[in-house]
Amino acid sequence: MAKTTFKTNPISLKALLQSCEQGRLQLPDFQRSWVWEEDRIMSLISSVSRGFPMGALMALDSKSDGTAVFARRSIEGAPEAAKNVQPDQLLLDGQQRMTSLYQSCMRQEVVTTITANKRLVKRWFYIDIQKALASDVDREAAIFAVPEDRRLKENFDKTIVLDLSTREHEYAQLMYPLAKAFDWDDWQEKFGDYWLDRNDPAKRALFSRFKNEVLKNFDDYQVPVIALGGDTSHEAVCLVFEKVNTGGKMLDAFELLTAMYAAQGHKLRDDWLGTEGCPGLQSRLSSYGHAGGRPVGVLASVGSTDVLQAIALRHTKEHRLKAMADPSKKEGEWPAVRATRQSLLDLPLSAYLKYKESIEHGFERAAKFLRRQHIYRVFDLPYQSQLVPLAAIFAEVGDRSEHTTHYEQIARWFWCGIFGELYGSAAETRFARDIMEVPAWLDGGPEPATVRDGVLRSDRLLTMRTRQSAAYKGLHALLMREGAKDFRSGQGFDQTVFFDEGVDIHHIFPEAWCKEHKIPERVYDTVINKTPLGYRTNRIIGGVAPSKYLQKLEQGRVGPNGLVVEPPIDRTALDVYLRSHGIPVDALRADDFERFMAERRDKWLDLVSKVTGHRLRVEATPPEEGEELSFDIAQNGDSEPTAA
C-alpha cells in the first residue's frame, strides 16, 4: 500500500512568524536571498488584511534523530540567537512571503527592500485607517511605504508631505504602523489617550472598528502548510522544491550539493570560487585553458556542473565495475554509469573528495590536448559537452595518454564525436559509454561506440554554413592541425600566429564575386568555400575573383614612399600554401567555382577519413522536398514568400 509522504494542516500566520523569529522554522541553504519588491510586499499585506488566501507553504520536517540533510539558515532579519536553534522544519516554498510578512509586520526594524526600478531602499510600511475602512477604496490603496526617517517628501526631498516620525504624528494622521500588526494594545491605548486629550472620543470608536475589521484578520489568519516527512530523501526534496518554485531560476546540482555537503562540514562553494589568497577551481581551470597567457581559452565556459558530471562518471563506473566483478550479481543488477542530474544529487561527499583532484588534472590535460588539435578559444570548441567525457578519460588513464598510440586513439575518438555530430543533445548516455569503452579500448578492447558511430555524411558538407555546427568548427581546426599555411605569410597556424594574425574563417571565392555571378548563397556560403585566414590576408583577397587576388599576392605591393608593403610571393610557394588548405589550385586559378566545389569536397572527405579512420565517399544528395521560394520584402517590412 502506498505511503503518504506528507501531511497538510493549517497553522496561524502569527505562529509561523513567531517560529521564524525563534529559529524553529528556517531555510535550507540552497534557497536564494530574499529579493521581493516593496510593491509586492504591499500587495501581500493587502491580501492578508482582507483575509484573502496567499497560497500554501511547503516545509520539510526535521529528522527525528537531528541529522541535518542540508545546511540551513534563519529567515533574513531574524535575531542572531535564531541561528543556533535546531529547527523543527525547513521552509521549501514560501520564503519570500514569510520573510516579507515577518520583516514588515512583526520585526520592529526598518525593512530593506527594492523598488520597481531595482534600487535598494529602506522602508516602513503603514496602513491608512480611514482608507482601509472605506468601502469605495481598494485595500491596496490604503497601504503605503515611507523612507527610513518616516517622512514622505516631494520636490526633490524639499517638501515634507507626510511626517510619521513620532507616535503622535501617527495618531494625528490616523496612520497605523504595520510593524504593530500583531501587537496593537499599547498603540491603541495611547492612540485613545491622544484623542481624548483633544476631545474627540469618536476616534477611539474608529480604531476599534479598524481593529475588528482589519487587524483581527492578521491575528486570525490561517496558512495551509504542506509538511514533508523528515525521512523524505534529499533527491525528492530537491525535485519538490523545483516544482513549487516555478517562478524562479532553476537550481543546478552544484547549488543543491553545496547545501548537502555544508551539512557535513564541507564548503563546496569555496572549492569552486576559492577563498581570499587561494584561487578556486574555476580560476585554475581558466588558467589551464589559456593559450599562451592570453585572456581567452578553451576551458572558459567549463562550469561547476561539468566538473561534477566528470566526477560522477568515475564514481558510478567504479561501482559498476565492482558489481561486474561480483559473481553473485547478475547483469541486470549492475548499477548504471551515469552523469545525469540525478546522479549528481546522489554523489556522496566521499566520492567528490576522492575524484576531484584527478578530474582537475583531467581538464588540464584536456586543455593541452585541444591546443594540439589547434582549438585555442572556447568560441571555436566544437562541443562544450564533450569536455566532460574527455576530462574523465584523461583523469582515468593519466600518463598513459601521453603514449603515442593511446594519444592517437583518444584523438580519433574525439574527431569521430565531432564529425558524427554525436554530442548535440541528450549526451549523458554517450558520456557513460565513453568512460567505459575508451579506456578499455586503449587496453586492447573493441572500438568504442562513438568511434563506430562517428561517420560524417558527405552531404552535410553542403549544409554547414555557420559555427552553429560542431563539424563546421571541427573542419577548420582540422585544417590547421594538418598544416594549413596562411596564403600571404606562409606561416602555419600555431597559437602565436592564430592570435597575432587575427585568424578567422573566410570565403575562398569571395562573397561579392559569388553574388555578382548569381551563385546562390546556400551554395557559396557552405564550409566547402571557407578556410581559416589571417586578417591581413583576407583584406588583400577583398571581393575580386580568385585569379585576381592570387595575382596580387604574387606581385606584392609597394607603398607611396617606395617601400615594400607586401613582398611578392613565388607562384610555386603560393600553390603549396593553397594545397595545404585542401584547395584545388587549378580550379581556383581558373575561377571555376563548380569544379572547385566538387574537388574541394573530395579533399575535405579525405581529410576527415584520415582522422576518423572511416572511408568516406560522395553520395548522391536527394532532392529537397517542396518548391524553392524567394522572399520579397513588402513595403510594411513583412517577408512574403513567392515562387522562385
XYZ file of C-alpha atoms in Angstrom:
644
model
C 0.000 0.000 0.000
C 1.356 3.414 -0.971
C 2.551 5.553 1.929
C 1.740 9.251 2.016
C 4.958 11.229 2.462
C 3.375 14.490 3.534
C 0.652 15.968 5.718
C -1.389 19.131 5.307
C -2.666 21.313 8.117
C -3.489 24.995 8.656
C -1.237 26.964 11.013
C -1.849 30.500 12.193
C 0.230 33.157 10.459
C 1.248 34.589 13.816
C 2.586 31.218 14.964
C 4.533 30.768 11.726
C 6.136 34.186 12.017
C 6.991 33.548 15.653
C 8.631 30.283 14.554
C 10.707 32.273 12.067
C 11.794 34.653 14.824
C 12.646 31.853 17.229
C 14.546 29.800 14.632
C 12.159 26.848 14.752
C 11.306 27.482 11.068
C 14.414 28.020 8.932
C 15.523 27.800 5.300
C 17.633 25.193 3.502
C 20.824 26.900 2.388
C 20.074 26.405 -1.305
C 17.245 28.936 -1.005
C 18.260 32.232 -2.571
C 18.237 35.548 -0.782
C 15.073 37.499 -0.114
C 14.500 39.821 -3.089
C 10.875 40.992 -3.061
C 9.973 44.487 -4.244
C 8.106 46.906 -1.976
C 5.032 46.864 -4.251
C 4.774 43.084 -3.925
C 5.111 43.324 -0.156
C 2.252 45.839 -0.008
C 0.095 43.642 -2.232
C 0.698 40.665 0.058
C -0.137 42.738 3.153
C -3.339 43.832 1.429
C -4.402 40.211 0.871
C -3.760 39.223 4.478
C -5.531 42.311 5.810
C -8.671 41.224 3.980
C -8.354 37.557 4.910
C -7.694 36.548 1.304
C -5.640 33.375 0.667
C -1.978 33.810 -0.165
C -1.289 30.192 -1.141
C 0.069 27.204 0.717
C 3.542 26.877 2.177
C 5.667 23.770 1.912
C 8.050 22.658 4.640
C 10.311 19.726 5.432
C 10.125 18.245 8.912
C 13.467 17.752 10.630
C 14.703 14.197 11.055
C 13.833 12.665 14.377
C 17.496 11.899 15.127
C 18.519 15.509 14.490
C 20.597 14.643 11.408
C 20.853 17.575 9.004
C 20.448 16.760 5.296
C 21.000 20.354 4.209
C 22.888 23.277 5.621
C 20.377 25.788 6.927
C 19.987 29.435 7.783
C 17.411 31.507 9.589
C 14.874 33.766 7.913
C 16.502 37.025 6.887
C 16.143 39.555 9.679
C 15.600 37.002 12.453
C 17.542 37.555 15.706
C 21.107 36.254 15.898
C 20.067 33.696 18.520
C 17.755 32.017 15.980
C 20.792 30.734 14.050
C 21.777 28.436 16.916
C 18.362 26.781 17.254
C 17.786 23.291 15.857
C 14.768 23.920 13.566
C 11.605 21.900 13.612
C 11.111 22.498 9.890
C 12.827 23.880 6.808
C 10.742 26.100 4.551
C 10.866 24.866 0.935
C 8.208 27.101 -0.580
C 7.095 30.422 0.896
C 10.387 32.101 1.789
C 9.501 35.374 0.071
C 6.050 35.542 1.651
C 7.180 34.641 5.170
C 10.195 36.961 5.082
C 8.117 39.835 3.719
C 5.463 39.453 6.406
C 7.947 38.835 9.216
C 10.024 41.910 8.404
C 7.115 44.251 7.702
C 4.584 43.089 10.309
C 6.442 41.573 13.261
C 10.103 42.616 13.422
C 10.370 46.119 14.874
C 13.022 47.305 12.415
C 13.079 49.072 9.080
C 12.738 46.764 6.051
C 15.436 46.671 3.364
C 13.753 46.060 0.041
C 13.954 47.127 -3.618
C 11.918 49.482 -5.741
C 10.346 48.660 -9.078
C 13.463 50.230 -10.619
C 15.659 47.736 -8.744
C 17.096 50.272 -6.307
C 17.885 49.167 -2.764
C 15.854 51.160 -0.229
C 14.735 51.038 3.407
C 11.025 51.265 4.161
C 8.455 51.279 6.955
C 5.003 50.057 5.966
C 1.756 51.714 7.041
C -1.973 51.363 6.536
C -4.261 54.360 6.258
C -7.012 53.652 8.821
C -9.679 55.712 7.112
C -8.981 54.352 3.626
C -8.884 50.787 4.936
C -12.407 51.216 6.314
C -13.803 52.988 3.246
C -15.947 50.641 1.159
C -15.181 52.526 -2.049
C -11.375 52.430 -1.684
C -9.339 49.483 -2.861
C -7.400 47.994 0.051
C -4.066 48.224 -1.754
C -4.581 51.999 -1.996
C -4.677 52.126 1.810
C -1.241 50.523 2.231
C 1.921 52.505 1.612
C 5.598 52.690 2.495
C 7.711 55.554 3.829
C 11.505 56.043 3.990
C 13.640 55.154 6.987
C 13.089 58.583 8.606
C 9.309 58.069 8.200
C 8.902 61.263 6.197
C 7.421 61.338 2.693
C 8.872 64.145 0.624
C 8.331 65.788 -2.745
C 10.109 68.376 -4.898
C 13.453 66.608 -4.725
C 13.092 65.963 -0.990
C 12.495 69.644 -0.174
C 8.829 69.418 0.857
C 7.579 67.039 3.571
C 4.082 65.886 2.616
C 3.646 63.285 5.389
C 5.535 63.107 8.662
C 5.162 59.911 10.744
C 8.425 60.254 12.621
C 6.721 60.183 16.072
C 3.869 58.232 17.612
C 1.902 61.464 17.971
C 2.241 62.125 14.245
C 0.922 58.604 13.546
C -2.077 59.187 15.825
C -2.815 62.579 14.318
C -2.626 61.354 10.726
C -4.577 58.114 11.500
C -1.771 56.025 10.027
C -1.174 52.627 11.613
C 2.356 51.107 11.550
C 2.218 47.580 10.195
C 5.161 46.636 12.391
C 2.441 46.502 15.094
C 0.094 44.249 13.101
C 0.159 41.591 15.855
C 0.771 43.847 18.845
C -1.724 46.683 18.893
C -2.671 47.062 22.594
C -0.107 49.679 23.578
C -0.577 51.667 20.358
C -4.374 51.539 20.748
C -4.268 52.728 24.359
C -2.047 55.715 23.611
C -3.995 56.485 20.455
C -7.169 56.703 22.574
C -5.470 58.954 25.139
C -4.214 61.230 22.346
C -7.724 61.821 21.016
C -9.339 62.080 24.479
C -6.973 64.927 25.211
C -8.295 66.586 22.047
C -11.952 65.964 22.933
C -12.507 63.573 20.014
C -13.627 60.236 21.542
C -15.076 59.177 18.168
C -11.547 58.339 17.030
C -11.427 55.581 19.656
C -14.510 54.014 18.131
C -12.914 54.377 14.702
C -9.858 52.428 15.822
C -11.990 49.712 17.439
C -13.710 49.218 14.119
C -10.322 49.162 12.320
C -9.031 46.565 14.773
C -12.039 44.296 14.308
C -12.303 44.645 10.529
C -8.613 44.758 9.574
C -6.109 43.899 12.313
C -8.044 40.857 13.508
C -7.504 39.366 10.049
C -3.771 39.222 10.755
C -4.291 37.567 14.132
C -6.831 35.050 12.859
C -5.136 34.298 9.536
C -4.567 30.591 8.860
C -1.963 29.376 6.346
C -2.147 25.909 4.745
C 1.202 24.176 5.287
C 2.183 21.027 3.410
C 4.817 19.278 5.513
C 7.067 16.597 4.009
C 8.153 13.876 6.378
C 11.628 14.029 7.855
C 12.562 10.771 6.124
C 11.895 12.201 2.651
C 15.026 11.679 0.526
C 17.047 14.761 -0.331
C 16.630 13.961 -4.045
C 12.857 14.096 -3.614
C 13.143 17.312 -1.623
C 15.139 18.937 -4.402
C 12.629 17.823 -7.003
C 9.701 19.113 -4.964
C 11.485 22.394 -4.356
C 11.931 22.986 -8.066
C 8.365 22.011 -8.869
C 6.940 24.584 -6.474
C 9.459 27.322 -7.284
C 8.491 27.650 -10.931
C 8.722 31.433 -10.803
C 12.423 31.459 -10.017
C 15.605 30.319 -11.675
C 16.068 26.570 -11.660
C 18.636 25.405 -9.137
C 21.539 23.480 -10.590
C 23.061 20.430 -8.973
C 26.023 22.407 -7.687
C 23.816 24.640 -5.529
C 21.950 21.662 -4.114
C 25.139 19.726 -3.400
C 26.592 22.826 -1.771
C 23.770 22.723 0.794
C 24.071 18.947 1.281
C 27.861 18.985 1.724
C 27.705 22.024 4.003
C 25.547 19.976 6.383
C 28.508 17.543 6.514
C 31.014 20.324 7.141
C 32.432 20.758 3.624
C 32.324 24.100 1.779
C 31.859 23.129 -1.859
C 31.459 26.739 -2.956
C 34.912 27.566 -1.585
C 36.385 24.737 -3.662
C 34.901 26.274 -6.798
C 35.190 30.023 -6.172
C 38.190 29.983 -3.860
C 38.900 31.986 -0.735
C 40.985 35.070 -0.097
C 44.512 34.416 -1.320
C 43.597 30.954 -2.643
C 42.118 30.714 -6.164
C 39.348 28.198 -6.634
C 38.908 25.508 -9.250
C 37.020 27.876 -11.550
C 40.015 30.204 -11.714
C 42.536 27.374 -12.074
C 40.615 25.772 -14.936
C 40.508 29.105 -16.723
C 44.290 29.430 -16.429
C 44.822 25.896 -17.765
C 42.714 26.753 -20.801
C 44.546 29.957 -21.703
C 46.539 29.931 -24.894
C 49.971 31.485 -24.422
C 48.816 33.526 -21.436
C 46.107 35.275 -23.443
C 42.802 36.081 -21.719
C 40.872 33.500 -23.698
C 40.856 29.756 -23.588
C 39.066 26.529 -24.327
C 38.027 25.996 -20.689
C 36.459 29.430 -20.293
C 32.928 28.004 -20.177
C 33.554 24.944 -18.012
C 31.013 25.114 -15.204
C 30.837 23.561 -11.784
C 28.241 21.096 -13.055
C 30.630 19.913 -15.800
C 33.198 19.071 -13.142
C 30.603 17.228 -11.057
C 29.486 15.256 -14.117
C 33.047 14.113 -14.774
C 33.384 13.055 -11.131
C 30.053 11.223 -11.289
C 31.239 9.282 -14.342
C 34.268 7.980 -12.481
C 32.305 7.283 -9.286
C 29.468 5.373 -10.946
C 31.918 3.488 -13.167
C 33.766 2.309 -10.074
C 30.529 0.943 -8.620
C 29.586 -0.789 -11.856
C 32.982 -2.462 -12.193
C 32.745 -3.739 -8.609
C 29.329 -5.206 -9.320
C 30.549 -6.783 -12.556
C 33.357 -8.471 -10.633
C 30.929 -9.865 -8.068
C 29.824 -13.354 -9.201
C 26.727 -13.137 -7.014
C 25.335 -10.234 -9.041
C 23.596 -10.676 -12.367
C 23.976 -8.198 -15.214
C 20.553 -6.709 -14.561
C 21.718 -5.840 -11.038
C 24.783 -3.899 -12.122
C 24.387 -0.176 -11.354
C 24.403 2.158 -14.330
C 27.198 4.540 -15.189
C 25.584 7.978 -15.159
C 26.263 11.683 -15.453
C 22.663 12.797 -15.186
C 21.443 15.472 -12.836
C 20.024 12.792 -10.566
C 23.419 11.084 -10.367
C 24.950 14.358 -9.221
C 22.404 14.636 -6.417
C 23.346 11.064 -5.453
C 27.076 11.899 -5.379
C 28.372 11.346 -1.839
C 30.882 13.761 -0.393
C 33.431 10.944 -0.074
C 33.305 10.319 -3.847
C 33.643 14.012 -4.613
C 36.719 14.265 -2.392
C 38.192 11.093 -3.867
C 37.997 12.169 -7.505
C 38.089 15.970 -7.566
C 41.879 16.260 -7.869
C 42.191 13.729 -10.686
C 39.321 15.395 -12.568
C 41.050 18.761 -12.302
C 44.151 17.193 -13.847
C 41.885 15.642 -16.463
C 40.611 19.055 -17.518
C 44.172 20.376 -17.554
C 45.224 17.577 -19.909
C 42.108 18.206 -21.998
C 43.137 21.849 -22.482
C 46.598 20.818 -23.664
C 45.070 18.209 -25.967
C 42.729 20.748 -27.547
C 45.552 23.177 -28.209
C 47.421 20.410 -30.006
C 44.313 19.973 -32.139
C 44.583 23.735 -32.922
C 41.495 24.634 -30.908
C 42.537 27.687 -28.922
C 39.329 29.519 -27.963
C 36.094 28.377 -26.364
C 34.412 30.121 -29.304
C 35.966 27.514 -31.616
C 35.281 24.480 -29.433
C 33.019 22.126 -31.417
C 31.212 20.655 -28.404
C 31.351 22.125 -24.912
C 29.655 18.965 -23.642
C 32.404 16.686 -24.995
C 34.801 18.179 -22.453
C 33.086 16.154 -19.720
C 33.994 12.659 -21.003
C 37.314 13.969 -22.363
C 38.379 15.173 -18.909
C 37.078 11.999 -17.241
C 39.020 9.822 -19.698
C 42.245 11.790 -19.197
C 41.705 11.623 -15.422
C 41.422 7.852 -15.544
C 44.213 6.981 -17.965
C 46.622 9.605 -16.585
C 50.145 9.461 -18.003
C 49.225 6.614 -20.345
C 47.547 9.195 -22.558
C 50.989 10.556 -23.465
C 51.926 7.304 -25.207
C 51.706 7.989 -28.953
C 49.358 5.101 -29.722
C 46.981 5.968 -26.889
C 47.087 9.665 -27.710
C 46.155 8.960 -31.329
C 43.305 6.718 -30.195
C 41.911 9.457 -27.974
C 42.265 11.922 -30.847
C 40.400 9.564 -33.171
C 37.582 9.216 -30.626
C 37.467 12.995 -30.276
C 37.205 13.681 -34.015
C 34.663 10.889 -34.556
C 32.440 12.503 -31.928
C 32.671 15.824 -33.747
C 32.172 14.658 -37.321
C 29.489 12.189 -36.343
C 27.806 15.141 -34.543
C 27.159 12.945 -31.528
C 27.144 15.382 -28.605
C 24.396 17.780 -29.603
C 21.673 16.753 -27.131
C 20.895 14.120 -24.507
C 24.612 13.347 -24.426
C 24.747 11.841 -20.921
C 24.149 8.322 -22.253
C 27.100 8.712 -24.597
C 29.258 10.049 -21.750
C 28.592 6.808 -19.878
C 29.597 4.707 -22.880
C 32.730 6.776 -23.441
C 34.089 6.418 -19.899
C 33.530 2.649 -20.029
C 34.663 1.999 -23.589
C 37.531 4.386 -24.382
C 39.916 3.342 -21.548
C 39.104 -0.304 -22.328
C 39.895 0.362 -25.992
C 43.317 1.748 -25.027
C 43.916 -1.566 -23.246
C 43.136 -3.555 -26.377
C 39.339 -3.720 -26.172
C 36.882 -3.163 -29.022
C 36.305 0.187 -30.697
C 34.026 2.474 -28.686
C 30.521 3.169 -29.960
C 31.464 6.805 -30.527
C 34.228 5.745 -32.919
C 31.913 3.356 -34.758
C 29.081 5.900 -34.918
C 31.210 8.910 -35.806
C 30.799 8.917 -39.564
C 30.497 12.193 -41.472
C 27.796 12.182 -44.142
C 29.202 13.715 -47.304
C 26.016 15.664 -47.982
C 26.491 17.509 -44.661
C 29.288 19.483 -46.298
C 26.638 21.094 -48.467
C 24.634 22.361 -45.495
C 27.285 23.529 -42.993
C 27.315 27.331 -43.124
C 27.936 28.681 -39.614
C 29.622 27.930 -36.309
C 26.304 26.565 -35.093
C 27.590 23.264 -36.457
C 30.210 21.459 -34.395
C 31.530 19.739 -37.526
C 31.978 23.161 -39.167
C 34.273 24.251 -36.348
C 35.981 20.884 -36.392
C 36.834 21.055 -40.087
C 38.695 24.322 -39.747
C 40.575 23.231 -36.644
C 41.497 20.065 -38.512
C 42.878 22.075 -41.439
C 45.147 23.982 -39.082
C 46.177 20.806 -37.306
C 47.103 19.184 -40.614
C 49.450 22.022 -41.548
C 47.433 24.667 -43.377
C 49.548 27.779 -44.091
C 48.410 31.351 -44.460
C 48.173 32.435 -48.118
C 50.150 35.635 -47.524
C 52.752 34.754 -44.917
C 53.148 31.027 -45.443
C 53.076 30.563 -41.671
C 51.382 27.634 -40.008
C 48.572 28.420 -37.581
C 50.188 27.784 -34.242
C 48.678 29.641 -31.328
C 51.005 32.645 -31.698
C 50.140 33.162 -35.351
C 46.471 32.385 -34.667
C 46.122 35.259 -32.216
C 48.670 37.699 -33.635
C 47.239 37.471 -37.143
C 43.578 37.528 -36.098
C 42.834 34.231 -37.802
C 39.196 33.588 -38.632
C 37.102 31.685 -41.177
C 36.679 33.402 -44.547
C 35.356 32.712 -48.044
C 37.775 31.468 -50.706
C 35.595 32.568 -53.614
C 34.658 35.979 -52.157
C 31.049 36.674 -51.321
C 30.905 39.748 -53.561
C 32.218 37.774 -56.539
C 29.703 34.964 -55.925
C 26.800 37.376 -55.766
C 27.960 39.074 -58.962
C 27.936 35.686 -60.704
C 24.447 34.818 -59.386
C 25.634 31.906 -57.258
C 23.033 31.170 -54.542
C 24.082 31.959 -51.002
C 23.126 28.473 -49.860
C 25.855 27.188 -52.199
C 28.742 29.663 -51.851
C 28.307 30.090 -48.085
C 28.954 26.437 -47.221
C 32.044 25.181 -45.429
C 33.448 23.924 -48.739
C 34.089 27.529 -49.798
C 35.629 28.616 -46.499
C 39.020 28.360 -44.835
C 40.999 29.895 -41.943
C 42.952 33.031 -42.924
C 44.695 35.876 -41.177
C 43.058 39.304 -41.050
C 45.570 40.978 -43.401
C 45.340 38.137 -45.894
C 41.573 38.455 -46.045
C 41.926 42.205 -46.657
C 44.114 41.508 -49.702
C 41.602 38.984 -51.064
C 38.794 41.532 -50.914
C 35.858 40.805 -53.205
C 37.592 40.046 -56.503
C 37.950 36.826 -58.486
C 40.448 34.295 -57.091
C 42.663 34.651 -60.160
C 42.977 38.388 -59.457
C 43.717 38.188 -55.734
C 46.237 35.410 -56.333
C 47.938 37.709 -58.831
C 48.009 40.471 -56.203
C 49.648 38.108 -53.731
C 52.262 37.072 -56.280
C 53.076 40.656 -57.302
C 53.232 42.063 -53.776
C 52.639 45.726 -53.031
C 54.840 48.805 -52.846
C 53.743 51.833 -50.817
C 53.681 55.505 -51.971
C 57.143 56.037 -50.431
C 58.633 53.215 -52.486
C 58.906 50.825 -49.552
C 57.687 47.257 -49.938
C 54.426 46.838 -48.011
C 53.726 43.258 -49.098
C 56.618 41.278 -50.591
C 55.873 39.219 -53.725
C 55.138 35.522 -53.265
C 56.606 32.900 -55.544
C 53.849 31.200 -57.565
C 55.080 27.708 -56.701
C 55.215 28.553 -52.985
C 51.734 30.072 -53.131
C 50.402 26.885 -54.714
C 51.884 24.935 -51.789
C 50.091 27.207 -49.343
C 46.800 26.753 -51.212
C 47.106 22.963 -51.309
C 47.721 22.939 -47.547
C 44.088 24.104 -47.263
C 42.827 21.274 -49.445
C 42.227 23.782 -52.251
C 42.253 22.507 -55.858
C 44.708 25.028 -57.289
C 43.894 24.687 -60.993
C 40.162 25.204 -60.430
C 40.816 28.212 -58.199
C 43.191 29.892 -60.648
C 40.658 29.314 -63.446
C 37.860 30.879 -61.348
C 35.962 27.628 -61.959
C 33.605 27.653 -58.985
C 31.699 24.466 -59.789
C 34.835 22.403 -60.313
C 36.423 23.945 -57.226
C 33.452 22.975 -55.040
C 33.387 19.370 -56.269
C 37.126 18.826 -55.875
C 37.405 20.547 -52.511
C 34.564 18.455 -51.138
C 36.645 15.401 -52.003
C 39.625 16.953 -50.203
C 37.505 17.530 -47.091
C 36.320 13.922 -47.118
C 39.887 12.635 -47.445
C 40.965 14.781 -44.510
C 38.110 13.593 -42.287
C 38.738 9.982 -43.307
C 42.344 10.368 -42.159
C 41.440 11.353 -38.575
C 38.329 9.224 -38.088
C 39.505 6.067 -39.823
C 36.253 5.863 -41.766
C 36.260 5.614 -45.538
C 34.056 8.400 -46.816
C 32.696 8.917 -50.291
C 30.408 11.347 -52.053
C 26.833 10.150 -52.061
C 24.015 11.371 -54.240
C 22.094 14.141 -52.499
C 18.336 13.503 -52.510
C 16.277 16.350 -53.956
C 14.763 18.666 -51.355
C 11.023 18.428 -50.893
C 8.819 21.340 -51.987
C 9.202 24.322 -54.255
C 12.051 26.724 -53.552
C 10.872 30.178 -52.508
C 12.412 33.597 -52.789
C 11.422 36.371 -50.423
C 10.341 39.835 -51.484
C 10.289 42.466 -48.790
C 6.958 44.239 -48.778
C 6.679 47.948 -48.006
C 5.495 47.236 -44.483
C 8.614 45.215 -43.734
C 6.968 41.790 -43.793
C 8.606 38.978 -45.732
C 6.254 37.486 -48.300
C 7.273 34.206 -49.954
C 6.875 33.935 -53.698
C 7.750 31.107 -56.053
C 11.283 31.487 -57.416
